[in-house]
CSV table of N, CA, C and O in Angstrom, one decimal:
chain,number,residue,atom,x,y,z
A,59,MET,N,142.3,47.0,-127.1
A,59,MET,CA,141.8,45.8,-126.5
A,59,MET,C,140.3,45.8,-126.6
A,59,MET,O,139.7,46.7,-126.3
A,60,SER,N,139.8,44.7,-127.1
A,60,SER,CA,138.3,44.6,-127.3
A,60,SER,C,137.6,44.4,-126.0
A,60,SER,O,138.2,43.9,-125.0
A,61,GLY,N,136.3,44.7,-125.9
A,61,GLY,CA,135.6,44.5,-124.7
A,61,GLY,C,135.5,43.1,-124.3
A,61,GLY,O,135.6,42.8,-123.0
A,62,ALA,N,135.4,42.1,-125.2
A,62,ALA,CA,135.4,40.7,-124.9
A,62,ALA,C,136.7,40.3,-124.3
A,62,ALA,O,136.7,39.5,-123.3
A,63,HIS,N,137.8,40.7,-124.9
A,63,HIS,CA,139.1,40.3,-124.4
A,63,HIS,C,139.3,40.9,-123.0
A,63,HIS,O,139.8,40.2,-122.1
A,64,ARG,N,138.9,42.2,-122.8
A,64,ARG,CA,139.1,42.8,-121.5
A,64,ARG,C,138.3,42.1,-120.4
A,64,ARG,O,138.7,41.8,-119.3
A,65,GLU,N,137.1,41.6,-120.8
A,65,GLU,CA,136.2,40.8,-119.8
A,65,GLU,C,136.9,39.5,-119.5
A,65,GLU,O,136.8,39.1,-118.4
A,66,ALA,N,137.5,38.9,-120.5
A,66,ALA,CA,138.1,37.6,-120.3
A,66,ALA,C,139.3,37.8,-119.3
A,66,ALA,O,139.5,37.0,-118.5
A,67,VAL,N,140.0,38.9,-119.6
A,67,VAL,CA,141.2,39.1,-118.8
A,67,VAL,C,140.8,39.4,-117.3
A,67,VAL,O,141.4,38.9,-116.3
A,68,GLN,N,139.7,40.2,-117.2
A,68,GLN,CA,139.2,40.5,-115.8
A,68,GLN,C,138.7,39.2,-115.1
A,68,GLN,O,138.9,39.1,-113.9
A,69,LYS,N,138.0,38.4,-115.9
A,69,LYS,CA,137.6,37.1,-115.3
A,69,LYS,C,138.7,36.3,-114.8
A,69,LYS,O,138.6,35.7,-113.8
A,70,GLN,N,139.8,36.2,-115.6
A,70,GLN,CA,140.9,35.4,-115.2
A,70,GLN,C,141.6,36.1,-114.0
A,70,GLN,O,142.0,35.3,-113.0
A,71,ILE,N,141.6,37.4,-113.9
A,71,ILE,CA,142.2,38.1,-112.7
A,71,ILE,C,141.3,37.7,-111.5
A,71,ILE,O,141.9,37.4,-110.4
A,72,HIS,N,140.1,37.8,-111.6
A,72,HIS,CA,139.1,37.4,-110.5
A,72,HIS,C,139.3,36.0,-110.1
A,72,HIS,O,139.4,35.7,-108.9
A,73,GLN,N,139.4,35.1,-111.1
A,73,GLN,CA,139.6,33.7,-110.7
A,73,GLN,C,140.9,33.5,-110.1
A,73,GLN,O,141.0,32.7,-109.1
A,74,ASP,N,142.0,34.2,-110.5
A,74,ASP,CA,143.3,34.1,-109.9
A,74,ASP,C,143.2,34.5,-108.5
A,74,ASP,O,143.8,33.9,-107.5
A,75,TRP,N,142.5,35.7,-108.1
A,75,TRP,CA,142.4,36.2,-106.7
A,75,TRP,C,141.6,35.1,-105.9
A,75,TRP,O,142.0,34.9,-104.8
A,76,ALA,N,140.6,34.6,-106.5
A,76,ALA,CA,139.7,33.6,-105.7
A,76,ALA,C,140.6,32.4,-105.4
A,76,ALA,O,140.5,31.9,-104.3
A,77,ASN,N,141.4,32.0,-106.3
A,77,ASN,CA,142.3,30.8,-106.1
A,77,ASN,C,143.3,31.1,-105.0
A,77,ASN,O,143.5,30.3,-104.1
A,78,ARG,N,143.8,32.3,-105.1
A,78,ARG,CA,144.8,32.7,-104.0
A,78,ARG,C,144.2,32.8,-102.7
A,78,ARG,O,144.8,32.4,-101.7
A,79,GLU,N,143.0,33.3,-102.6
A,79,GLU,CA,142.3,33.4,-101.3
A,79,GLU,C,142.0,32.0,-100.8
A,79,GLU,O,142.2,31.7,-99.6
A,80,TYR,N,141.6,31.1,-101.6
A,80,TYR,CA,141.4,29.7,-101.3
A,80,TYR,C,142.6,29.0,-100.8
A,80,TYR,O,142.6,28.4,-99.7
A,81,ILE,N,143.7,29.2,-101.5
A,81,ILE,CA,145.0,28.6,-101.1
A,81,ILE,C,145.4,29.2,-99.7
A,81,ILE,O,145.9,28.5,-98.9
A,82,GLU,N,145.2,30.5,-99.5
A,82,GLU,CA,145.6,31.1,-98.2
A,82,GLU,C,144.7,30.5,-97.1
A,82,GLU,O,145.3,30.3,-96.0
A,83,VAL,N,143.4,30.3,-97.3
A,83,VAL,CA,142.5,29.6,-96.2
A,83,VAL,C,143.1,28.3,-96.0
A,83,VAL,O,143.2,27.8,-94.8
A,84,ILE,N,143.4,27.5,-97.0
A,84,ILE,CA,143.8,26.1,-96.8
A,84,ILE,C,145.2,26.1,-96.1
A,84,ILE,O,145.4,25.3,-95.2
A,85,THR,N,146.1,27.0,-96.5
A,85,THR,CA,147.4,27.1,-95.8
A,85,THR,C,147.2,27.4,-94.3
A,85,THR,O,147.9,26.8,-93.5
A,86,ALA,N,146.4,28.4,-94.0
A,86,ALA,CA,146.2,28.7,-92.6
A,86,ALA,C,145.6,27.6,-91.9
A,86,ALA,O,146.0,27.4,-90.7
A,87,SER,N,144.6,26.9,-92.4
A,87,SER,CA,144.1,25.7,-91.8
A,87,SER,C,145.1,24.6,-91.5
A,87,SER,O,145.2,24.0,-90.4
A,88,ILE,N,146.0,24.4,-92.5
A,88,ILE,CA,147.0,23.4,-92.3
A,88,ILE,C,148.0,23.9,-91.2
A,88,ILE,O,148.4,23.0,-90.4
A,89,LYS,N,148.3,25.1,-91.1
A,89,LYS,CA,149.1,25.7,-90.0
A,89,LYS,C,148.5,25.4,-88.7
A,89,LYS,O,149.2,25.0,-87.8
A,90,ARG,N,147.2,25.7,-88.6
A,90,ARG,CA,146.5,25.5,-87.3
A,90,ARG,C,146.5,24.1,-86.8
A,90,ARG,O,146.7,23.8,-85.7
A,91,ILE,N,146.3,23.2,-87.8
A,91,ILE,CA,146.3,21.8,-87.6
A,91,ILE,C,147.7,21.3,-87.1
A,91,ILE,O,147.9,20.6,-86.1
A,92,THR,N,148.7,21.9,-87.8
A,92,THR,CA,150.1,21.5,-87.4
A,92,THR,C,150.4,22.0,-86.0
A,92,THR,O,151.0,21.3,-85.3
A,93,ASP,N,150.0,23.2,-85.8
A,93,ASP,CA,150.3,23.8,-84.4
A,93,ASP,C,149.6,22.9,-83.3
A,93,ASP,O,150.2,22.7,-82.3
A,94,PHE,N,148.4,22.6,-83.6
A,94,PHE,CA,147.7,21.7,-82.6
A,94,PHE,C,148.3,20.4,-82.4
A,94,PHE,O,148.6,19.9,-81.3
A,95,LEU,N,148.7,19.7,-83.6
A,95,LEU,CA,149.4,18.5,-83.4
A,95,LEU,C,150.8,18.5,-82.7
A,95,LEU,O,151.1,17.7,-81.9
A,96,ASN,N,151.5,19.6,-82.9
A,96,ASN,CA,152.8,19.8,-82.2
A,96,ASN,C,152.5,20.0,-80.8
A,96,ASN,O,153.3,19.5,-79.9
A,97,SER,N,151.5,20.8,-80.4
A,97,SER,CA,151.2,21.0,-79.0
A,97,SER,C,150.8,19.7,-78.4
A,97,SER,O,151.1,19.4,-77.2
A,98,PHE,N,149.9,19.0,-79.0
A,98,PHE,CA,149.5,17.7,-78.5
A,98,PHE,C,150.6,16.7,-78.3
A,98,PHE,O,150.6,16.0,-77.3
A,99,ASP,N,151.5,16.7,-79.3
A,99,ASP,CA,152.7,15.8,-79.2
A,99,ASP,C,153.5,16.2,-78.0
A,99,ASP,O,153.9,15.3,-77.2
A,100,MET,N,153.8,17.5,-77.7
A,100,MET,CA,154.6,17.9,-76.6
A,100,MET,C,153.8,17.5,-75.3
A,100,MET,O,154.4,17.0,-74.3
A,101,SER,N,152.5,17.7,-75.2
A,101,SER,CA,151.8,17.4,-74.0
A,101,SER,C,151.8,15.9,-73.8
A,101,SER,O,152.0,15.5,-72.6
A,102,CYS,N,151.6,15.1,-74.8
A,102,CYS,CA,151.7,13.6,-74.6
A,102,CYS,C,153.1,13.2,-74.1
A,102,CYS,O,153.2,12.3,-73.2
A,103,ARG,N,154.1,13.7,-74.8
A,103,ARG,CA,155.5,13.3,-74.4
A,103,ARG,C,155.7,13.7,-72.9
A,103,ARG,O,156.3,12.9,-72.2
A,104,SER,N,155.2,14.9,-72.5
A,104,SER,CA,155.4,15.3,-71.1
A,104,SER,C,154.7,14.3,-70.2
A,104,SER,O,155.3,13.9,-69.2
A,105,ARG,N,153.5,14.1,-70.4
A,105,ARG,CA,152.7,13.2,-69.6
A,105,ARG,C,153.3,11.7,-69.6
A,105,ARG,O,153.3,11.1,-68.5
A,106,LEU,N,153.7,11.3,-70.7
A,106,LEU,CA,154.3,10.0,-70.7
A,106,LEU,C,155.6,9.9,-70.0
A,106,LEU,O,155.9,8.9,-69.3
A,107,ALA,N,156.4,11.0,-69.9
A,107,ALA,CA,157.6,11.0,-69.2
A,107,ALA,C,157.3,11.0,-67.7
A,107,ALA,O,158.0,10.3,-66.9
A,108,VAL,N,156.3,11.7,-67.3
A,108,VAL,CA,155.9,11.6,-65.9
A,108,VAL,C,155.4,10.2,-65.5
A,108,VAL,O,155.8,9.7,-64.4
A,109,LEU,N,154.6,9.6,-66.3
A,109,LEU,CA,154.1,8.3,-66.1
A,109,LEU,C,155.4,7.3,-66.0
A,109,LEU,O,155.4,6.4,-65.1
A,110,ASN,N,156.3,7.5,-66.9
A,110,ASN,CA,157.5,6.6,-66.9
A,110,ASN,C,158.3,6.8,-65.6
A,110,ASN,O,158.7,5.7,-65.1
A,111,GLU,N,158.4,8.0,-65.1
A,111,GLU,CA,159.1,8.2,-63.8
A,111,GLU,C,158.3,7.4,-62.7
A,111,GLU,O,158.9,6.8,-61.8
A,112,LYS,N,157.0,7.6,-62.7
A,112,LYS,CA,156.2,6.9,-61.6
A,112,LYS,C,156.4,5.4,-61.7
A,112,LYS,O,156.5,4.7,-60.7
A,113,LEU,N,156.3,4.9,-62.9
A,113,LEU,CA,156.5,3.4,-63.1
A,113,LEU,C,157.8,2.9,-62.7
A,113,LEU,O,158.0,1.9,-62.0
A,114,THR,N,158.9,3.7,-63.0
A,114,THR,CA,160.2,3.4,-62.6
A,114,THR,C,160.3,3.3,-61.0
A,114,THR,O,160.9,2.4,-60.4
A,115,THR,N,159.7,4.3,-60.4
A,115,THR,CA,159.7,4.4,-58.9
A,115,THR,C,159.0,3.1,-58.3
A,115,THR,O,159.5,2.5,-57.4
A,116,LEU,N,157.8,2.8,-58.9
A,116,LEU,CA,157.1,1.7,-58.5
A,116,LEU,C,157.9,0.4,-58.7
A,116,LEU,O,157.9,-0.5,-57.8
A,117,GLU,N,158.5,0.2,-59.8
A,117,GLU,CA,159.4,-1.0,-60.1
A,117,GLU,C,160.5,-1.1,-59.1
A,117,GLU,O,160.8,-2.2,-58.6
A,118,ARG,N,161.1,0.0,-58.7
A,118,ARG,CA,162.2,0.0,-57.7
A,118,ARG,C,161.6,-0.5,-56.3
A,118,ARG,O,162.2,-1.2,-55.6
A,119,ARG,N,160.4,0.1,-56.0
A,119,ARG,CA,159.9,-0.3,-54.7
A,119,ARG,C,159.5,-1.8,-54.7
A,119,ARG,O,159.7,-2.5,-53.7
A,120,ILE,N,159.0,-2.3,-55.8
A,120,ILE,CA,158.7,-3.7,-55.9
A,120,ILE,C,159.9,-4.6,-55.8
A,120,ILE,O,160.0,-5.5,-55.0
A,121,ASP,N,161.0,-4.1,-56.5
A,121,ASP,CA,162.3,-4.8,-56.4
A,121,ASP,C,162.8,-4.9,-54.9
A,121,ASP,O,163.2,-5.9,-54.4
A,122,TYR,N,162.7,-3.8,-54.3
A,122,TYR,CA,163.1,-3.6,-52.9
A,122,TYR,C,162.3,-4.6,-52.0
A,122,TYR,O,162.8,-5.3,-51.1
A,123,LEU,N,160.9,-4.5,-52.1
A,123,LEU,CA,160.1,-5.4,-51.4
A,123,LEU,C,160.3,-6.9,-51.6
A,123,LEU,O,160.3,-7.7,-50.7
A,124,GLU,N,160.5,-7.2,-52.9
A,124,GLU,CA,160.9,-8.6,-53.2
A,124,GLU,C,162.2,-9.0,-52.6
A,124,GLU,O,162.2,-10.2,-52.0
A,125,ALA,N,163.1,-8.1,-52.5
A,125,ALA,CA,164.4,-8.5,-51.9
A,125,ALA,C,164.2,-8.6,-50.4
A,125,ALA,O,164.8,-9.5,-49.8
A,126,CYS,N,163.4,-7.8,-49.8
A,126,CYS,CA,163.1,-7.9,-48.3
A,126,CYS,C,162.4,-9.2,-48.0
A,126,CYS,O,162.8,-9.9,-47.1
A,127,VAL,N,161.5,-9.6,-48.9
A,127,VAL,CA,160.8,-10.8,-48.6
A,127,VAL,C,161.6,-12.0,-48.9
A,127,VAL,O,161.7,-12.9,-48.0
A,128,THR,N,162.4,-12.0,-49.9
A,128,THR,CA,163.4,-13.1,-50.1
A,128,THR,C,164.4,-13.2,-49.0
A,128,THR,O,164.8,-14.3,-48.6
A,129,GLN,N,164.9,-12.1,-48.6
A,129,GLN,CA,165.9,-12.1,-47.5
A,129,GLN,C,165.2,-12.6,-46.2
A,129,GLN,O,165.8,-13.4,-45.5
A,130,GLY,N,164.0,-12.2,-45.9
A,130,GLY,CA,163.3,-12.7,-44.8
A,130,GLY,C,163.0,-14.2,-44.8
A,130,GLY,O,163.1,-15.0,-43.8
A,131,GLU,N,162.8,-14.7,-46.0
A,131,GLU,CA,162.6,-16.1,-46.1
A,131,GLU,C,163.9,-16.9,-45.9
A,131,GLU,O,163.8,-18.0,-45.4
A,132,THR,N,165.0,-16.4,-46.3
A,132,THR,CA,166.2,-17.1,-46.2
A,132,THR,C,166.7,-17.1,-44.7
A,132,THR,O,167.5,-17.9,-44.3
A,133,LEU,N,166.3,-16.0,-44.0
A,133,LEU,CA,166.7,-16.0,-42.5
A,133,LEU,C,165.9,-16.9,-41.7
A,133,LEU,O,166.4,-17.3,-40.6
A,134,THR,N,164.8,-17.3,-42.1
A,134,THR,CA,164.0,-18.2,-41.2
A,134,THR,C,164.1,-19.6,-41.5
A,134,THR,O,164.7,-20.1,-42.4
């Protein structure tokens, strides 16, 4: 193997390792972003579920109060 060929092969190997390291960094970054988004999704869903329960409770109270007012109006 000639010196020039050996250098070319070593350069290709170096470039291959650099590319692999770059891909690993990108992959790790994508994983971190995905983990954050999944966590954010679960947090939002949980908070929205709590808000939905509170709204349902308020709607029931309003229905009850409207029924009381309507019943009171019909009795008088």
